[in-house]
Structure formats: structure tokens, C-alpha cells
mmCIF file of C-alpha atoms in Angstrom:
data_model
loop_
_atom_site.group_PDB
_atom_site.id
_atom_site.type_symbol
_atom_site.label_atom_id
_atom_site.label_comp_id
_atom_site.label_asym_id
_atom_site.label_seq_id
_atom_site.Cartn_x
_atom_site.Cartn_y
_atom_site.Cartn_z
ATOM 1 C CA UNK A 30 -0.078 -0.048 0.167
ATOM 2 C CA UNK A 31 2.836 2.704 0.878
ATOM 3 C CA UNK A 32 2.139 6.111 2.373
ATOM 4 C CA UNK A 33 -2.074 6.641 2.657
ATOM 5 C CA UNK A 34 -1.313 10.368 3.743
ATOM 6 C CA UNK A 35 1.536 12.529 3.828
ATOM 7 C CA UNK A 36 1.125 15.746 6.046
ATOM 8 C CA UNK A 37 3.644 18.776 5.706
ATOM 9 C CA UNK A 38 4.022 22.055 7.797
ATOM 10 C CA UNK A 39 6.529 24.775 6.941
ATOM 11 C CA UNK A 40 8.216 22.636 4.417
ATOM 12 C CA UNK A 41 10.253 24.568 1.682
ATOM 13 C CA UNK A 42 7.494 26.243 -0.819
ATOM 14 C CA UNK A 43 4.720 23.423 -0.132
ATOM 15 C CA UNK A 44 1.308 24.819 1.215
ATOM 16 C CA UNK A 45 0.514 23.356 4.511
ATOM 17 C CA UNK A 46 -1.724 20.566 4.013
ATOM 18 C CA UNK A 47 -2.195 16.756 4.264
ATOM 19 C CA UNK A 48 -2.140 14.924 0.904
ATOM 20 C CA UNK A 49 -3.818 11.799 0.383
ATOM 21 C CA UNK A 50 -1.457 9.524 -1.434
ATOM 22 C CA UNK A 51 -3.335 6.195 -1.166
ATOM 23 C CA UNK A 52 -2.428 4.841 -4.622
ATOM 24 C CA UNK A 53 0.472 2.209 -5.629
ATOM 25 C CA UNK A 54 1.452 4.937 -8.065
ATOM 26 C CA UNK A 55 1.497 8.632 -7.807
ATOM 27 C CA UNK A 56 2.374 10.865 -10.807
ATOM 28 C CA UNK A 57 3.407 14.638 -9.784
ATOM 29 C CA UNK A 58 2.935 16.469 -12.681
ATOM 30 C CA UNK A 59 4.189 20.278 -12.792
ATOM 31 C CA UNK A 60 6.632 22.933 -14.102
ATOM 32 C CA UNK A 61 10.275 23.177 -12.513
ATOM 33 C CA UNK A 62 10.390 24.935 -9.320
ATOM 34 C CA UNK A 63 6.725 24.325 -8.374
ATOM 35 C CA UNK A 64 7.507 21.570 -5.394
ATOM 36 C CA UNK A 65 7.564 18.167 -6.953
ATOM 37 C CA UNK A 66 10.877 17.514 -5.920
ATOM 38 C CA UNK A 67 10.287 19.055 -2.492
ATOM 39 C CA UNK A 68 7.599 16.637 -1.983
ATOM 40 C CA UNK A 69 9.643 13.680 -2.958
ATOM 41 C CA UNK A 70 11.785 14.823 -0.226
ATOM 42 C CA UNK A 71 9.354 14.976 2.273
ATOM 43 C CA UNK A 72 8.729 11.350 1.806
ATOM 44 C CA UNK A 73 12.252 10.458 1.996
ATOM 45 C CA UNK A 74 12.327 12.352 5.270
ATOM 46 C CA UNK A 75 9.935 9.689 6.613
ATOM 47 C CA UNK A 76 12.096 6.960 5.391
ATOM 48 C CA UNK A 77 15.460 7.895 6.214
ATOM 49 C CA UNK A 78 15.047 11.181 8.957
ATOM 50 C CA UNK A 79 17.249 13.140 6.641
ATOM 51 C CA UNK A 80 17.195 14.733 2.939
ATOM 52 C CA UNK A 81 18.550 13.411 -0.049
ATOM 53 C CA UNK A 82 19.417 16.672 -1.222
ATOM 54 C CA UNK A 83 21.495 18.345 1.662
ATOM 55 C CA UNK A 84 22.476 17.538 5.298
ATOM 56 C CA UNK A 85 21.518 21.171 6.256
ATOM 57 C CA UNK A 86 18.106 20.645 7.829
ATOM 58 C CA UNK A 87 18.135 24.339 8.667
ATOM 59 C CA UNK A 88 17.533 25.123 4.868
ATOM 60 C CA UNK A 89 14.433 23.280 4.778
ATOM 61 C CA UNK A 90 11.801 25.600 6.958
ATOM 62 C CA UNK A 91 9.844 27.959 4.625
ATOM 63 C CA UNK A 92 10.840 31.529 4.297
ATOM 64 C CA UNK A 93 13.512 31.343 6.626
ATOM 65 C CA UNK A 94 11.325 29.840 9.362
ATOM 66 C CA UNK A 95 12.818 28.068 12.149
ATOM 67 C CA UNK A 96 10.550 24.891 12.089
ATOM 68 C CA UNK A 97 8.970 22.232 9.848
ATOM 69 C CA UNK A 98 7.251 19.054 10.226
ATOM 70 C CA UNK A 99 6.343 16.045 8.205
ATOM 71 C CA UNK A 100 4.044 13.084 8.962
ATOM 72 C CA UNK A 101 3.068 10.027 7.136
ATOM 73 C CA UNK A 102 0.797 7.015 7.611
ATOM 74 C CA UNK A 103 2.634 4.137 5.978
ATOM 75 C CA UNK A 104 0.928 0.597 5.473
ATOM 76 C CA UNK A 105 2.076 -2.492 4.082
ATOM 77 C CA UNK A 106 0.955 -6.077 3.934
ATOM 78 C CA UNK A 107 1.467 -6.476 7.839
ATOM 79 C CA UNK A 108 0.929 -3.323 9.666
ATOM 80 C CA UNK A 109 0.295 0.392 9.679
ATOM 81 C CA UNK A 110 3.094 2.624 11.023
ATOM 82 C CA UNK A 111 2.570 6.607 11.906
ATOM 83 C CA UNK A 112 5.591 8.555 11.356
ATOM 84 C CA UNK A 113 6.138 11.916 12.545
ATOM 85 C CA UNK A 114 9.336 14.132 12.232
ATOM 86 C CA UNK A 115 9.524 17.631 13.717
ATOM 87 C CA UNK A 116 12.569 20.115 13.352
ATOM 88 C CA UNK A 117 12.450 23.077 15.723
ATOM 89 C CA UNK A 118 15.451 25.232 17.486
ATOM 90 C CA UNK A 119 17.787 23.349 15.257
ATOM 91 C CA UNK A 120 16.874 20.103 16.947
ATOM 92 C CA UNK A 121 15.026 17.094 15.051
ATOM 93 C CA UNK A 122 12.671 14.646 16.858
ATOM 94 C CA UNK A 123 11.182 11.636 15.257
ATOM 95 C CA UNK A 124 8.413 9.563 16.433
ATOM 96 C CA UNK A 125 7.400 6.275 15.196
ATOM 97 C CA UNK A 126 3.654 5.266 16.183
ATOM 98 C CA UNK A 127 4.148 8.081 18.930
ATOM 99 C CA UNK A 128 7.465 6.892 20.474
ATOM 100 C CA UNK A 129 10.548 8.937 20.042
ATOM 101 C CA UNK A 130 13.392 7.276 18.560
ATOM 102 C CA UNK A 131 16.726 7.832 19.064
ATOM 103 C CA UNK A 132 18.485 6.312 16.010
ATOM 104 C CA UNK A 133 17.576 7.162 12.303
ATOM 105 C CA UNK A 134 18.377 3.564 11.278
ATOM 106 C CA UNK A 135 15.032 2.464 13.160
ATOM 107 C CA UNK A 136 13.578 4.072 10.239
ATOM 108 C CA UNK A 137 15.332 2.397 7.560
ATOM 109 C CA UNK A 138 14.150 -1.042 8.682
ATOM 110 C CA UNK A 139 10.618 0.141 8.781
ATOM 111 C CA UNK A 140 10.096 2.171 5.742
ATOM 112 C CA UNK A 141 12.619 1.093 3.336
ATOM 113 C CA UNK A 142 12.948 3.849 0.401
ATOM 114 C CA UNK A 143 14.995 4.200 -2.856
ATOM 115 C CA UNK A 144 15.160 7.718 -4.568
ATOM 116 C CA UNK A 145 16.373 8.215 -8.114
ATOM 117 C CA UNK A 146 17.777 11.659 -8.915
ATOM 118 C CA UNK A 147 19.937 13.364 -11.378
ATOM 119 C CA UNK A 148 22.592 13.566 -8.611
ATOM 120 C CA UNK A 149 22.850 9.890 -8.760
ATOM 121 C CA UNK A 150 25.171 10.234 -11.622
ATOM 122 C CA UNK A 151 27.832 11.045 -8.844
ATOM 123 C CA UNK A 152 27.747 7.330 -8.156
ATOM 124 C CA UNK A 153 29.338 6.693 -11.660
ATOM 125 C CA UNK A 154 31.563 9.645 -12.537
ATOM 126 C CA UNK A 155 31.962 11.569 -9.294
ATOM 127 C CA UNK A 156 34.393 11.335 -6.361
ATOM 128 C CA UNK A 157 35.563 7.945 -4.908
ATOM 129 C CA UNK A 158 33.677 8.695 -1.739
ATOM 130 C CA UNK A 159 30.333 8.780 -3.684
ATOM 131 C CA UNK A 160 30.689 5.397 -5.035
ATOM 132 C CA UNK A 161 31.596 4.079 -1.624
ATOM 133 C CA UNK A 162 28.609 5.884 -0.333
ATOM 134 C CA UNK A 163 26.401 4.067 -2.689
ATOM 135 C CA UNK A 164 27.749 0.612 -1.941
ATOM 136 C CA UNK A 165 27.345 1.275 1.980
ATOM 137 C CA UNK A 166 23.627 2.162 1.452
ATOM 138 C CA UNK A 167 22.942 -1.059 -0.387
ATOM 139 C CA UNK A 168 24.531 -2.874 2.489
ATOM 140 C CA UNK A 169 22.769 -0.774 5.146
ATOM 141 C CA UNK A 170 19.176 -1.239 3.504
ATOM 142 C CA UNK A 171 19.257 -5.022 4.120
ATOM 143 C CA UNK A 172 21.263 -5.000 7.121
ATOM 144 C CA UNK A 173 21.196 -1.651 9.248
ATOM 145 C CA UNK A 174 23.561 -3.288 11.805
ATOM 146 C CA UNK A 175 26.321 -2.451 9.167
ATOM 147 C CA UNK A 176 25.564 1.281 10.138
ATOM 148 C CA UNK A 177 26.749 0.422 13.511
ATOM 149 C CA UNK A 178 30.154 -1.030 11.992
ATOM 150 C CA UNK A 179 30.689 1.899 9.624
ATOM 151 C CA UNK A 180 29.942 4.458 12.149
ATOM 152 C CA UNK A 181 32.487 2.518 14.720
ATOM 153 C CA UNK A 182 35.329 2.764 12.083
ATOM 154 C CA UNK A 183 34.779 6.228 11.125
ATOM 155 C CA UNK A 184 35.026 7.310 14.735
ATOM 156 C CA UNK A 185 38.058 5.496 15.067
ATOM 157 C CA UNK A 186 39.462 7.045 11.690
ATOM 158 C CA UNK A 187 38.521 10.453 13.440
ATOM 159 C CA UNK A 188 39.957 9.902 16.807
ATOM 160 C CA UNK A 189 43.324 8.547 15.284
ATOM 161 C CA UNK A 190 43.603 11.586 12.690
ATOM 162 C CA UNK A 191 43.230 13.768 15.770
ATOM 163 C CA UNK A 192 46.208 11.770 17.595
ATOM 164 C CA UNK A 193 48.277 12.045 14.198
ATOM 165 C CA UNK A 194 48.041 15.824 14.443
ATOM 166 C CA UNK A 195 48.132 16.369 18.193
ATOM 167 C CA UNK A 196 49.538 13.330 19.831
ATOM 168 C CA UNK A 197 50.257 11.633 21.868
ATOM 169 C CA UNK A 198 51.810 8.963 19.454
ATOM 170 C CA UNK A 199 51.910 6.349 22.002
ATOM 171 C CA UNK A 200 48.106 5.700 21.474
ATOM 172 C CA UNK A 201 48.457 4.723 17.665
ATOM 173 C CA UNK A 202 49.336 1.454 18.251
ATOM 174 C CA UNK A 203 45.862 0.867 19.974
ATOM 175 C CA UNK A 204 43.766 2.740 17.375
ATOM 176 C CA UNK A 205 45.723 0.680 14.395
ATOM 177 C CA UNK A 206 44.531 -2.627 16.266
ATOM 178 C CA UNK A 207 41.091 -1.325 16.304
ATOM 179 C CA UNK A 208 40.817 0.071 12.815
ATOM 180 C CA UNK A 209 42.316 -3.173 11.719
ATOM 181 C CA UNK A 210 39.604 -5.332 12.917
ATOM 182 C CA UNK A 211 36.801 -2.917 12.015
ATOM 183 C CA UNK A 212 38.262 -2.269 8.418
ATOM 184 C CA UNK A 213 38.744 -5.741 7.425
ATOM 185 C CA UNK A 214 35.075 -6.559 8.288
ATOM 186 C CA UNK A 215 33.851 -3.671 6.257
ATOM 187 C CA UNK A 216 36.375 -4.846 3.512
ATOM 188 C CA UNK A 217 34.878 -8.264 3.567
ATOM 189 C CA UNK A 218 31.217 -7.188 3.512
ATOM 190 C CA UNK A 219 32.021 -4.912 0.606
ATOM 191 C CA UNK A 220 33.650 -7.687 -1.408
ATOM 192 C CA UNK A 221 30.905 -10.007 -0.816
ATOM 193 C CA UNK A 222 28.277 -7.663 -1.581
ATOM 194 C CA UNK A 223 29.632 -6.038 -4.839
ATOM 195 C CA UNK A 224 30.149 -9.724 -6.109
ATOM 196 C CA UNK A 225 26.367 -10.378 -5.370
ATOM 197 C CA UNK A 226 25.137 -7.405 -6.423
ATOM 198 C CA UNK A 227 27.208 -7.697 -9.911
ATOM 199 C CA UNK A 228 24.918 -10.499 -10.881
ATOM 200 C CA UNK A 229 21.730 -8.044 -10.867
ATOM 201 C CA UNK A 230 23.548 -5.092 -11.981
ATOM 202 C CA UNK A 231 25.371 -6.527 -15.119
ATOM 203 C CA UNK A 232 22.123 -8.502 -16.436
ATOM 204 C CA UNK A 233 20.146 -5.395 -16.038
ATOM 205 C CA UNK A 234 22.351 -3.045 -17.561
ATOM 206 C CA UNK A 235 22.661 -5.512 -20.777
ATOM 207 C CA UNK A 236 18.987 -5.756 -20.924
ATOM 208 C CA UNK A 237 18.144 -2.078 -20.926
ATOM 209 C CA UNK A 238 21.019 -0.662 -22.654
ATOM 210 C CA UNK A 239 21.506 -3.603 -25.321
ATOM 211 C CA UNK A 240 25.195 -3.313 -24.863
ATOM 212 C CA UNK A 241 27.540 -5.179 -26.495
ATOM 213 C CA UNK A 242 29.641 -6.892 -23.664
ATOM 214 C CA UNK A 243 29.322 -7.147 -19.811
ATOM 215 C CA UNK A 244 29.888 -4.253 -17.731
ATOM 216 C CA UNK A 245 30.774 -4.849 -14.084
ATOM 217 C CA UNK A 246 31.416 -3.100 -10.945
ATOM 218 C CA UNK A 247 35.088 -3.825 -9.795
ATOM 219 C CA UNK A 248 36.203 -3.235 -6.164
ATOM 220 C CA UNK A 249 39.690 -2.243 -5.293
ATOM 221 C CA UNK A 250 40.281 -2.352 -1.595
ATOM 222 C CA UNK A 251 42.910 -0.009 -0.168
ATOM 223 C CA UNK A 252 44.477 -2.934 1.732
ATOM 224 C CA UNK A 253 44.693 -5.083 -1.468
ATOM 225 C CA UNK A 254 46.832 -8.079 -0.036
ATOM 226 C CA UNK A 255 45.787 -7.870 3.618
ATOM 227 C CA UNK A 256 45.327 -11.243 5.148
ATOM 228 C CA UNK A 257 44.367 -10.791 8.705
ATOM 229 C CA UNK A 258 44.691 -8.186 11.485
ATOM 230 C CA UNK A 259 48.376 -8.647 12.382
ATOM 231 C CA UNK A 260 49.030 -7.934 8.662
ATOM 232 C CA UNK A 261 47.153 -4.693 8.417
ATOM 233 C CA UNK A 262 48.493 -3.615 11.903
ATOM 234 C CA UNK A 263 52.128 -4.120 10.142
ATOM 235 C CA UNK A 264 50.850 -2.313 7.025
ATOM 236 C CA UNK A 265 49.656 0.748 9.204
ATOM 237 C CA UNK A 266 52.952 0.888 11.168
ATOM 238 C CA UNK A 267 54.946 0.943 7.921
ATOM 239 C CA UNK A 268 52.728 4.022 6.709
ATOM 240 C CA UNK A 269 53.113 5.928 10.078
ATOM 241 C CA UNK A 270 55.385 8.421 8.804
ATOM 242 C CA UNK A 271 53.459 9.557 5.901
ATOM 243 C CA UNK A 272 50.297 9.627 8.035
ATOM 244 C CA UNK A 273 52.086 12.002 10.498
ATOM 245 C CA UNK A 274 53.334 14.134 7.802
ATOM 246 C CA UNK A 275 49.746 14.308 6.370
ATOM 247 C CA UNK A 276 48.030 14.233 9.792
ATOM 248 C CA UNK A 277 45.560 11.691 8.512
ATOM 249 C CA UNK A 278 45.152 7.975 8.178
ATOM 250 C CA UNK A 279 45.953 7.428 4.336
ATOM 251 C CA UNK A 280 44.829 3.930 4.164
ATOM 252 C CA UNK A 281 41.739 1.727 4.899
ATOM 253 C CA UNK A 282 38.229 1.248 3.536
ATOM 254 C CA UNK A 283 37.809 5.065 3.473
ATOM 255 C CA UNK A 284 40.012 5.054 0.718
ATOM 256 C CA UNK A 285 38.628 1.980 -1.221
ATOM 257 C CA UNK A 286 38.161 2.688 -5.094
ATOM 258 C CA UNK A 287 35.206 1.116 -7.061
ATOM 259 C CA UNK A 288 35.196 1.428 -10.728
ATOM 260 C CA UNK A 289 33.182 0.436 -13.749
ATOM 261 C CA UNK A 290 34.735 -2.061 -15.866
ATOM 262 C CA UNK A 291 34.034 -3.031 -19.668
ATOM 263 C CA UNK A 292 36.557 -5.562 -21.437
ATOM 264 C CA UNK A 293 39.133 -4.831 -18.572
ATOM 265 C CA UNK A 294 38.979 -1.119 -18.926
ATOM 266 C CA UNK A 295 37.580 1.706 -16.696
ATOM 267 C CA UNK A 296 34.271 2.316 -18.727
ATOM 268 C CA UNK A 297 33.804 5.828 -17.205
ATOM 269 C CA UNK A 298 36.895 7.058 -18.822
ATOM 270 C CA UNK A 299 35.307 6.723 -22.457
ATOM 271 C CA UNK A 300 31.282 6.810 -21.777
ATOM 272 C CA UNK A 301 28.980 9.501 -22.925
ATOM 273 C CA UNK A 302 27.107 11.481 -20.532
ATOM 274 C CA UNK A 303 23.863 9.632 -21.606
ATOM 275 C CA UNK A 304 25.676 6.343 -21.271
ATOM 276 C CA UNK A 305 26.871 7.420 -17.586
ATOM 277 C CA UNK A 306 23.307 8.556 -16.733
ATOM 278 C CA UNK A 307 21.956 5.120 -17.743
ATOM 279 C CA UNK A 308 24.389 3.578 -15.310
ATOM 280 C CA UNK A 309 23.243 5.515 -12.433
ATOM 281 C CA UNK A 310 19.458 4.614 -13.143
ATOM 282 C CA UNK A 311 20.426 0.739 -13.615
ATOM 283 C CA UNK A 312 22.111 1.205 -10.364
ATOM 284 C CA UNK A 313 18.981 2.241 -8.617
ATOM 285 C CA UNK A 314 16.861 -0.436 -10.089
ATOM 286 C CA UNK A 315 19.348 -2.825 -9.185
ATOM 287 C CA UNK A 316 19.768 -1.762 -5.637
ATOM 288 C CA UNK A 317 15.534 -2.019 -5.346
ATOM 289 C CA UNK A 318 15.884 -5.755 -6.743
ATOM 290 C CA UNK A 319 18.988 -6.558 -4.605
ATOM 291 C CA UNK A 320 17.093 -4.967 -1.427
ATOM 292 C CA UNK A 321 13.838 -7.237 -2.295
ATOM 293 C CA UNK A 322 15.734 -10.380 -2.779
ATOM 294 C CA UNK A 323 17.387 -10.086 0.733
ATOM 295 C CA UNK A 324 14.632 -8.978 2.814
ATOM 296 C CA UNK A 325 11.645 -10.349 0.805
ATOM 297 C CA UNK A 326 10.158 -6.649 1.246
ATOM 298 C CA UNK A 327 8.982 -4.090 -1.283
ATOM 299 C CA UNK A 328 10.590 -0.679 -1.279
ATOM 300 C CA UNK A 329 8.989 2.544 -1.875
ATOM 301 C CA UNK A 330 10.513 4.382 -4.965
ATOM 302 C CA UNK A 331 11.015 7.902 -5.618
ATOM 303 C CA UNK A 332 11.802 8.975 -9.016
ATOM 304 C CA UNK A 333 12.484 12.548 -9.739
ATOM 305 C CA UNK A 334 12.300 13.454 -13.538
ATOM 306 C CA UNK A 335 14.755 10.296 -14.357
ATOM 307 C CA UNK A 336 12.887 9.521 -17.678
ATOM 308 C CA UNK A 337 13.842 13.095 -19.469
ATOM 309 C CA UNK A 338 17.219 11.741 -20.921
ATOM 310 C CA UNK A 339 16.121 8.302 -22.033
ATOM 311 C CA UNK A 340 14.735 7.769 -25.626
ATOM 312 C CA UNK A 341 11.471 6.322 -25.861
ATOM 313 C CA UNK A 342 12.365 2.826 -26.037
ATOM 314 C CA UNK A 343 15.041 2.862 -23.345
ATOM 315 C CA UNK A 344 12.341 4.417 -21.170
ATOM 316 C CA UNK A 345 9.821 1.559 -21.649
ATOM 317 C CA UNK A 346 12.771 -1.029 -21.102
ATOM 318 C CA UNK A 347 13.711 1.011 -17.830
ATOM 319 C CA UNK A 348 9.887 1.231 -16.350
ATOM 320 C CA UNK A 349 9.670 -2.544 -17.311
ATOM 321 C CA UNK A 350 12.637 -3.379 -15.483
ATOM 322 C CA UNK A 351 11.389 -1.863 -12.149
ATOM 323 C CA UNK A 352 10.946 -4.520 -9.293
ATOM 324 C CA UNK A 353 7.614 -5.083 -7.572
ATOM 325 C CA UNK A 354 7.116 -2.117 -5.208
ATOM 326 C CA UNK A 355 5.249 -1.059 -2.215
ATOM 327 C CA UNK A 356 4.751 2.249 -3.733
ATOM 328 C CA UNK A 357 6.199 4.548 -6.292
ATOM 329 C CA UNK A 358 6.187 8.338 -6.821
ATOM 330 C CA UNK A 359 7.276 9.675 -10.342
ATOM 331 C CA UNK A 360 7.673 13.559 -11.269
ATOM 332 C CA UNK A 361 6.677 14.719 -14.788
ATOM 333 C CA UNK A 362 6.943 17.921 -16.685
ATOM 334 C CA UNK A 363 3.605 18.861 -18.142
ATOM 335 C CA UNK A 364 4.625 18.356 -21.788
ATOM 336 C CA UNK A 365 5.813 14.628 -21.131
ATOM 337 C CA UNK A 366 3.975 11.728 -22.139
ATOM 338 C CA UNK A 367 3.282 10.600 -18.615
ATOM 339 C CA UNK A 368 -0.508 9.610 -19.465
ATOM 340 C CA UNK A 369 1.256 6.813 -21.359
ATOM 341 C CA UNK A 370 2.770 5.052 -18.462
ATOM 342 C CA UNK A 371 -0.240 5.470 -16.055
ATOM 343 C CA UNK A 372 -2.232 2.368 -14.759
ATOM 344 C CA UNK A 373 -5.750 2.054 -13.835
ATOM 345 C CA UNK A 374 -5.216 2.986 -10.316
ATOM 346 C CA UNK A 375 -2.465 5.700 -10.831
ATOM 347 C CA UNK A 376 -3.070 8.968 -8.874
ATOM 348 C CA UNK A 377 -2.199 12.144 -10.542
ATOM 349 C CA UNK A 378 -1.278 15.070 -8.714
ATOM 350 C CA UNK A 379 -0.808 18.572 -10.189
ATOM 351 C CA UNK A 380 1.706 20.541 -8.567
ATOM 352 C CA UNK A 381 1.674 24.185 -8.711
ATOM 353 C CA UNK A 382 3.035 26.934 -6.316
ATOM 354 C CA UNK A 383 3.541 23.903 -3.675
ATOM 355 C CA UNK A 384 -0.210 23.011 -3.796
ATOM 356 C CA UNK A 385 -0.932 19.363 -4.883
ATOM 357 C CA UNK A 386 -4.075 18.982 -6.412
ATOM 358 C CA UNK A 387 -5.689 15.621 -7.931
ATOM 359 C CA UNK A 388 -6.362 15.624 -11.509
#
């Protein structure tokens, strides 16, 4: 079923209102700048407790206000959930069925959501940390406990970096052992996940693109030859001089590399912008399918103007490739042929000046 209703208050340019969204598919139709993406972002807040556009929550309140809130009623085959998020005085409070939650990872397991945006091209052609972020999200969706492991590792790296800058150096051996233990576990899980994920991604990309030859994701861990904790500790010790000079830990999972390979070569170096965009779309579809296979749950999909750069045939193949979902929100410009994609139960909402009106 998905979200039956989404209510917003003080949210960007959206009118304060409760919007009925009780349909498997919702088409948000309007010109640019009218509020389509803002509404998708509000739904995303209910799934992750954060925005997919910015980490700065203080930018969300309308007209330089100090607060905003989002509330949604989510229903699947098992239960109904009331999710409420309120931001006030630079503090955020999230309640699940009236009970305040302390960790946003509790939302991920309750309302799984996958968003498709133009910014996803960064997972293909952007900085290495964006590719690592995407792989981490894949893993966190089906195993929220991975979030704890990642947080622990990042905290250790931050603490070690402080010691590298300020001392005392006597603490470094202790940090290296803990970093080796957590880092090897992250490396192991990333390797296994990417190997598993490739089966879905490569097949999908071939079907949608009709591309000649297989495109795969290649994992290049920072600790290439690491065998065990002792090996990594020795490696970190050998790099200590460099780390002290730079004031940071220069190896580990936070420096892993991930690339897209075709016939042994880095495909991103020769691909067109259209091909890069297609890879980013397929990544998200594969992520949705992978999540469903791992959890036996159906995600909520948010698709923000992602069909614009595909030709008609690729649009059809892309839409046909989408997995079973609990609910899907699509955004369209008025002159797009969105009515060709609608189903008998599709809800079409016109979006103009922040007001959503059923058509």
C-alpha cells in the first residue's frame, strides 16, 4: 500500500496540508520549481530522517522559518505505521507510532525507500567517496547493523587523525589494532556485496542498454593484500611516517576504490554522458531488486525526472525493469507523455506553487 497520507508544515515552498497518497503509483506533474522534488524529499524524510539533497536541515523551513514538520501514515501487508518528524530550534525529533526514536536506522528497517535523482550520476562519474557511499547504502538497507560497524570505523579514523595531528603518538598502536579489526570486516562485506550485486547489475544493464559486452563493478580495496589483523597492523605501522606528515590515516576502507569495467578497461573514461546517466539509473533499479531479494520486502520508490534523458525505447525498458514496489512516486513535466505510463489505479497530482491537486 505505501503512504496513505503525507502531511507537511513549514516545508520549503509546499502549502501546509495533508495530501492523500493512497495509490500504488503517484504521478506529480508540474513545471520546474513548483514543489515536485520538495514533496519527494518530504517522503524521503519519513524513510531516512534526513534529506537526499542536503545535510543542512536548517535550509528546509519555509521563508527562513525556524521549524518544519512531516507526518506520514505508512501501510504494508503487515501493519500500519505513523511516522512524525519535527524540526525546531535546530533540533530534530522523530516519532514512530508516538514513540520517540533515538537512531535514524530504526526508520530504514521500517520504511525502506530508494530515490532516483539526477545527482545519482555521481555514483558513476563522481568522487570515490560517492561510490563508496552508494555501496554502503546498499548494505545498510538490508542490514541496518552495518551502519553501526561503519560508524564505529569512522569514529576510530577521526580519533586517530586527531592523535596524528596532536599526539600522543603512543596511542597509535591501539588505534591501529581497532581500525584493522573493523576495517577488515567492512572490506570483507563490501567484497561479498559487490560480487553478489554484480549478478543483478550486469544483467540489468545489458537488458536495458542492449550494450555489447558485460559491464561490471570492480572493487579495489585500499588494503589489497591484507590477510588478517596482524598483517594490517604491520601495514599501518609502515605507513605511520606518511600519516604523521599528512595528519591523517592514508589507507583503509575510507580510501577504497570502486570502478565500472568493460572488457578490462575503466568504462567511465570513454562513456558518454547519456551512458553514464543510464548506468546511474540501472544502479538504482538493481539496488531495489537486490534489497527485495535480501529482505523479501518491497521498497517505496521515488523517481525524480529520471526519464527525461532516455529515448522512448529505453524508457519503456527501464520502466519494465522496475521491481515490485510498495509504492512509487514519479515526477513529470506537463509536456511529457506521462499518461502513456499510467495504470488504472495511478493517482495524478498537479503541482503548482506548492499546492498538490488531484487531476
